[in-house]
PDB file of C-alpha atoms in Angstrom:
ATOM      1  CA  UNK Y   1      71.131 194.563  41.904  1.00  0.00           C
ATOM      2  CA  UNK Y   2      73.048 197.597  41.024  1.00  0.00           C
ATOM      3  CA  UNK Y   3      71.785 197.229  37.160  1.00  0.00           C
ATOM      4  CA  UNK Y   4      68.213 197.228  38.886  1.00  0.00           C
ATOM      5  CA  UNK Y   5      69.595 200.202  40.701  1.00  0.00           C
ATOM      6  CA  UNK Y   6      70.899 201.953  37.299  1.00  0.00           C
ATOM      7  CA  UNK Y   7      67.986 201.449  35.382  1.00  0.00           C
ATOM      8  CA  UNK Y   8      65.214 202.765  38.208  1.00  0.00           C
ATOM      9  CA  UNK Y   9      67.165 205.888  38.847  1.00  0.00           C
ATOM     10  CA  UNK Y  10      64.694 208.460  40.609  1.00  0.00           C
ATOM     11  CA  UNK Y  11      66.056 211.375  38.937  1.00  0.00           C
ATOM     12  CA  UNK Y  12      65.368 210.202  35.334  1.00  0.00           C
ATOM     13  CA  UNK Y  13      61.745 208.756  36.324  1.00  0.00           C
ATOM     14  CA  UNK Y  14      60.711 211.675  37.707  1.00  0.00           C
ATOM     15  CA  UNK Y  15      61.381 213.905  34.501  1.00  0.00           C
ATOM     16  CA  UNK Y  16      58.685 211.542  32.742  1.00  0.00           C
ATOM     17  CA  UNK Y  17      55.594 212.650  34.729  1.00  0.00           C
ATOM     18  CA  UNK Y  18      56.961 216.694  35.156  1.00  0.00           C
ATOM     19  CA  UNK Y  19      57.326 216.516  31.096  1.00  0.00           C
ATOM     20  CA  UNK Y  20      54.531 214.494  29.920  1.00  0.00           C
ATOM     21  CA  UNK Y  21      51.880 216.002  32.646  1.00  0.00           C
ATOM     22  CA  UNK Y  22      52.996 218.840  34.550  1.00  0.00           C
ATOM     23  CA  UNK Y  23      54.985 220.795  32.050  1.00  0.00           C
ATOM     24  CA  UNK Y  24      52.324 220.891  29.271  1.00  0.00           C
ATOM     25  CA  UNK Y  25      50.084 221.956  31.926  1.00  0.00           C
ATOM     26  CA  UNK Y  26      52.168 224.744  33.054  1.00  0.00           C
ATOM     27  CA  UNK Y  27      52.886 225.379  29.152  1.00  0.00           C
ATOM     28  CA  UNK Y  28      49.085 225.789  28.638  1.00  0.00           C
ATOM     29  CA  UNK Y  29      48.452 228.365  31.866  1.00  0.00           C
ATOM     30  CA  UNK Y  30      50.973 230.593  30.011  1.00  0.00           C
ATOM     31  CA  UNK Y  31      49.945 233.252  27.319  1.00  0.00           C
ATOM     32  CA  UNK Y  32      52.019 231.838  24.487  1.00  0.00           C
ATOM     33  CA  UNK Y  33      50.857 231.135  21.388  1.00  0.00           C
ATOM     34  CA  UNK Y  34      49.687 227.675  20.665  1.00  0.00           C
ATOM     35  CA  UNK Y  35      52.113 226.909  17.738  1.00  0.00           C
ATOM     36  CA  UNK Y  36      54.693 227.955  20.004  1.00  0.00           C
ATOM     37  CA  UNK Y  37      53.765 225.870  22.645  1.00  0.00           C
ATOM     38  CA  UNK Y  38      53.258 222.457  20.544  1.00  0.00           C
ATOM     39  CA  UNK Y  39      56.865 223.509  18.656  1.00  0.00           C
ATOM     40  CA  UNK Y  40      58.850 223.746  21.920  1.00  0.00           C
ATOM     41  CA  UNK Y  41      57.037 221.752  24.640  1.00  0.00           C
ATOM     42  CA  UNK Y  42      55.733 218.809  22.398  1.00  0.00           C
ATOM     43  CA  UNK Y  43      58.036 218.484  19.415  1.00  0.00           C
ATOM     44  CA  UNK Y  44      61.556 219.907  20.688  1.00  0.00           C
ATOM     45  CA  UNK Y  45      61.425 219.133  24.508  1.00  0.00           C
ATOM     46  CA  UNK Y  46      59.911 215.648  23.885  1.00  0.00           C
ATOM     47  CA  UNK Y  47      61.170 214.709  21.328  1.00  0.00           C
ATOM     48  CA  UNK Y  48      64.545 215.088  22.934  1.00  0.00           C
ATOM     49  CA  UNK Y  49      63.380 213.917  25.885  1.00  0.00           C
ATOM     50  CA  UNK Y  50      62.091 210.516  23.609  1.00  0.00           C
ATOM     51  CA  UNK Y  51      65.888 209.775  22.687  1.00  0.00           C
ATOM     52  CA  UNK Y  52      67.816 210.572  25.811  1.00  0.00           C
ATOM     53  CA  UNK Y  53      64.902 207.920  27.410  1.00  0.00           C
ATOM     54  CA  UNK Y  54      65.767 205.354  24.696  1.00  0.00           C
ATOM     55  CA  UNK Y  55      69.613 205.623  25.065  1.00  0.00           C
ATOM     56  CA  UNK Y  56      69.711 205.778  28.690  1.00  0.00           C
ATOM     57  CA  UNK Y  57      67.408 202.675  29.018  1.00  0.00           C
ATOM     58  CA  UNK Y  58      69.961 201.101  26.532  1.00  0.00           C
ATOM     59  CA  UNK Y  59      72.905 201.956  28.340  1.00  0.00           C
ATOM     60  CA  UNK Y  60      71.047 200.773  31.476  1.00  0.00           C
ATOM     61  CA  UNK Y  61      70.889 197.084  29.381  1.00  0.00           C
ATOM     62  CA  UNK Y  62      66.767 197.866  31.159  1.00  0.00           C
ATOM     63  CA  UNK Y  63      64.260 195.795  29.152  1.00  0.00           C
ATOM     64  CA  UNK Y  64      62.519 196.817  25.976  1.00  0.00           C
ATOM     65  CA  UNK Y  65      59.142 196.746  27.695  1.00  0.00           C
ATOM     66  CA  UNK Y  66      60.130 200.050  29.828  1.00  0.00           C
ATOM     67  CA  UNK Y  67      60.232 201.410  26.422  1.00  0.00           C
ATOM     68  CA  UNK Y  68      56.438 202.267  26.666  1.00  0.00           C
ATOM     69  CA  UNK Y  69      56.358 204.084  29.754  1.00  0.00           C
ATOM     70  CA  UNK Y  70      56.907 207.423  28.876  1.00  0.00           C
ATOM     71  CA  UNK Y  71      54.117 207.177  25.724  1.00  0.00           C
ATOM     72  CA  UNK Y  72      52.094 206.037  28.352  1.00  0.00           C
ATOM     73  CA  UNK Y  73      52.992 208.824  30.846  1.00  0.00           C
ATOM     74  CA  UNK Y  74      52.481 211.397  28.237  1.00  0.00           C
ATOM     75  CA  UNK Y  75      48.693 209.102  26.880  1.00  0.00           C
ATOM     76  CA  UNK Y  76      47.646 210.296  30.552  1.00  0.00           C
ATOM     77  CA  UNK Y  77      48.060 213.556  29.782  1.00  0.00           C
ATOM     78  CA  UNK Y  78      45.966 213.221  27.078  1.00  0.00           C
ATOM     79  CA  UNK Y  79      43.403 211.262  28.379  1.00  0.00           C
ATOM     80  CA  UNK Y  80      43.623 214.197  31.304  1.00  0.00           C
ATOM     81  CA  UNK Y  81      42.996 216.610  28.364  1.00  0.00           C
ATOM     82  CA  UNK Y  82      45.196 218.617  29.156  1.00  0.00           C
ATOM     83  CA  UNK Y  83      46.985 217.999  25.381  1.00  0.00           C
ATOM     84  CA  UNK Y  84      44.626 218.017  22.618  1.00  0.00           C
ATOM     85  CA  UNK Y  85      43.474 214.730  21.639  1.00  0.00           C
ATOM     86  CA  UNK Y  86      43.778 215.879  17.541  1.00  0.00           C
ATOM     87  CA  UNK Y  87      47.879 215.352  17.610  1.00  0.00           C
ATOM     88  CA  UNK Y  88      48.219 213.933  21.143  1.00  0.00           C
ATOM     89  CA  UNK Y  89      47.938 209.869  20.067  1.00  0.00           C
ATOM     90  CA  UNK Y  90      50.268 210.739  16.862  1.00  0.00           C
ATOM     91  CA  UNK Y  91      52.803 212.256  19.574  1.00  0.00           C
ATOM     92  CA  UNK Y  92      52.973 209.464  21.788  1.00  0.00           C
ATOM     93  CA  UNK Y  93      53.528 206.786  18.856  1.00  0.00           C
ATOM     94  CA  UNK Y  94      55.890 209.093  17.505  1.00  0.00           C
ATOM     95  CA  UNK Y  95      57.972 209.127  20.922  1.00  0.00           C
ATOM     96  CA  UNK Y  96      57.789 205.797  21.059  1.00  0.00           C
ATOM     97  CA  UNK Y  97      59.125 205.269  17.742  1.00  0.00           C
ATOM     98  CA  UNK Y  98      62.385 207.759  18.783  1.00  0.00           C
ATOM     99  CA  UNK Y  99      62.547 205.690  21.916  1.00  0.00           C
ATOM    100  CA  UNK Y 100      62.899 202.513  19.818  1.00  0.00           C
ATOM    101  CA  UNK Y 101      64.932 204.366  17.444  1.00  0.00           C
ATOM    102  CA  UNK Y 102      67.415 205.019  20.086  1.00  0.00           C
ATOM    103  CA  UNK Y 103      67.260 202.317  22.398  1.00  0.00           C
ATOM    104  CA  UNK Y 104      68.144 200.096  18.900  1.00  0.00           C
ATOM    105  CA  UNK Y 105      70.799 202.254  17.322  1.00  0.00           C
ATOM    106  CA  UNK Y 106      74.032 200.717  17.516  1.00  0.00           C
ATOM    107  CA  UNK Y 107      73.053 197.439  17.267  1.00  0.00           C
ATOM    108  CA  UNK Y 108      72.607 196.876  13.409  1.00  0.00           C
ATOM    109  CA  UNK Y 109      75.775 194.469  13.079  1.00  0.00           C
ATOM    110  CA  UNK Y 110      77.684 191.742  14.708  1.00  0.00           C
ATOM    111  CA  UNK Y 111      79.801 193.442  17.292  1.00  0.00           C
ATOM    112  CA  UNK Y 112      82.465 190.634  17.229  1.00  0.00           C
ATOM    113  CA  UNK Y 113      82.956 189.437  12.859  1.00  0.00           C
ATOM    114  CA  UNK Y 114      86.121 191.066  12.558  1.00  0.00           C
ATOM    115  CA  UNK Y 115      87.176 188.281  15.192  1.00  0.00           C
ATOM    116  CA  UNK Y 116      85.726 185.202  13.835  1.00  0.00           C
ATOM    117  CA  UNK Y 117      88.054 183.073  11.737  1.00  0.00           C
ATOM    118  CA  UNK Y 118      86.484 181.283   8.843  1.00  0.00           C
ATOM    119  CA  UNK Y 119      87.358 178.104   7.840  1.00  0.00           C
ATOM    120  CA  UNK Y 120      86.594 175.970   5.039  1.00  0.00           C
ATOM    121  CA  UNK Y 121      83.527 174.230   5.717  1.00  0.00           C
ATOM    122  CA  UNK Y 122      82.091 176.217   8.641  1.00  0.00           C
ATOM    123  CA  UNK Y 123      84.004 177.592  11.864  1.00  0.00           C
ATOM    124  CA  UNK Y 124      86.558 175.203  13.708  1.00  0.00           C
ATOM    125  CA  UNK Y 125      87.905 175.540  16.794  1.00  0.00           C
ATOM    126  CA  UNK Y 126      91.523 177.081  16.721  1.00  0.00           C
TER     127      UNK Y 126
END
């Protein structure tokens, strides 16, 4: 229960929705420029946003499937047009990429060959 309890931790949910929904919106009501507001909000922000997701989710031990939550979360705004629809489906397969990217680092080797002692003809109990 208290892994359940880690891993559905209100205050990192509720950053998905105010960053994939309510912050572009806000972002878009503002004067700036547009290439300023697709540098900061969608590439830096997110982006960042993509890889703390991945690593906390990781660190959680959550399952890989919660990976596609915030693409999702950030497909609605999209679909709510409130980011353009040119770069918006190439954003949210990119965040999911850094999401997998991060929730998978780490994990490239055997955490435990330095301690395995070979034997001649396979592995033998000691």
């Amino acid at each position: 229960m208290k892994r359940f309890n880690k891993t559905f931790d209100w205050r990192f949910w509720i950053f998905m929705p105010i960053l994939g929904i309510l912050f572009p919106y806000i972002i878009n009501l503002t004067k700036l420029t547009a290439n300023f507001k697709i540098i900061v909000s969608l590439f830096i922000i997110n982006m960042v946003f993509s890889i703390v997701a991945g690593r906390f989710l990781r660190h959680t031990g959550a399952f890989w499937v919660l990976l596609l939550v915030w693409p999702i979360i950030f497909l609605i705004s999209v679909w709510l047009q409130i980011n353009s629809t040119f770069y918006g489906y190439y954003l949210a397969l990119l965040y999911l990429i850094l999401e997998i990217f991060a929730f998978t680092s780490g994990q490239e080797e055997e955490l435990d060959i330095d301690k395995q002692i070979p034997i001649d003809g396979g592995f033998g109990e000691v």
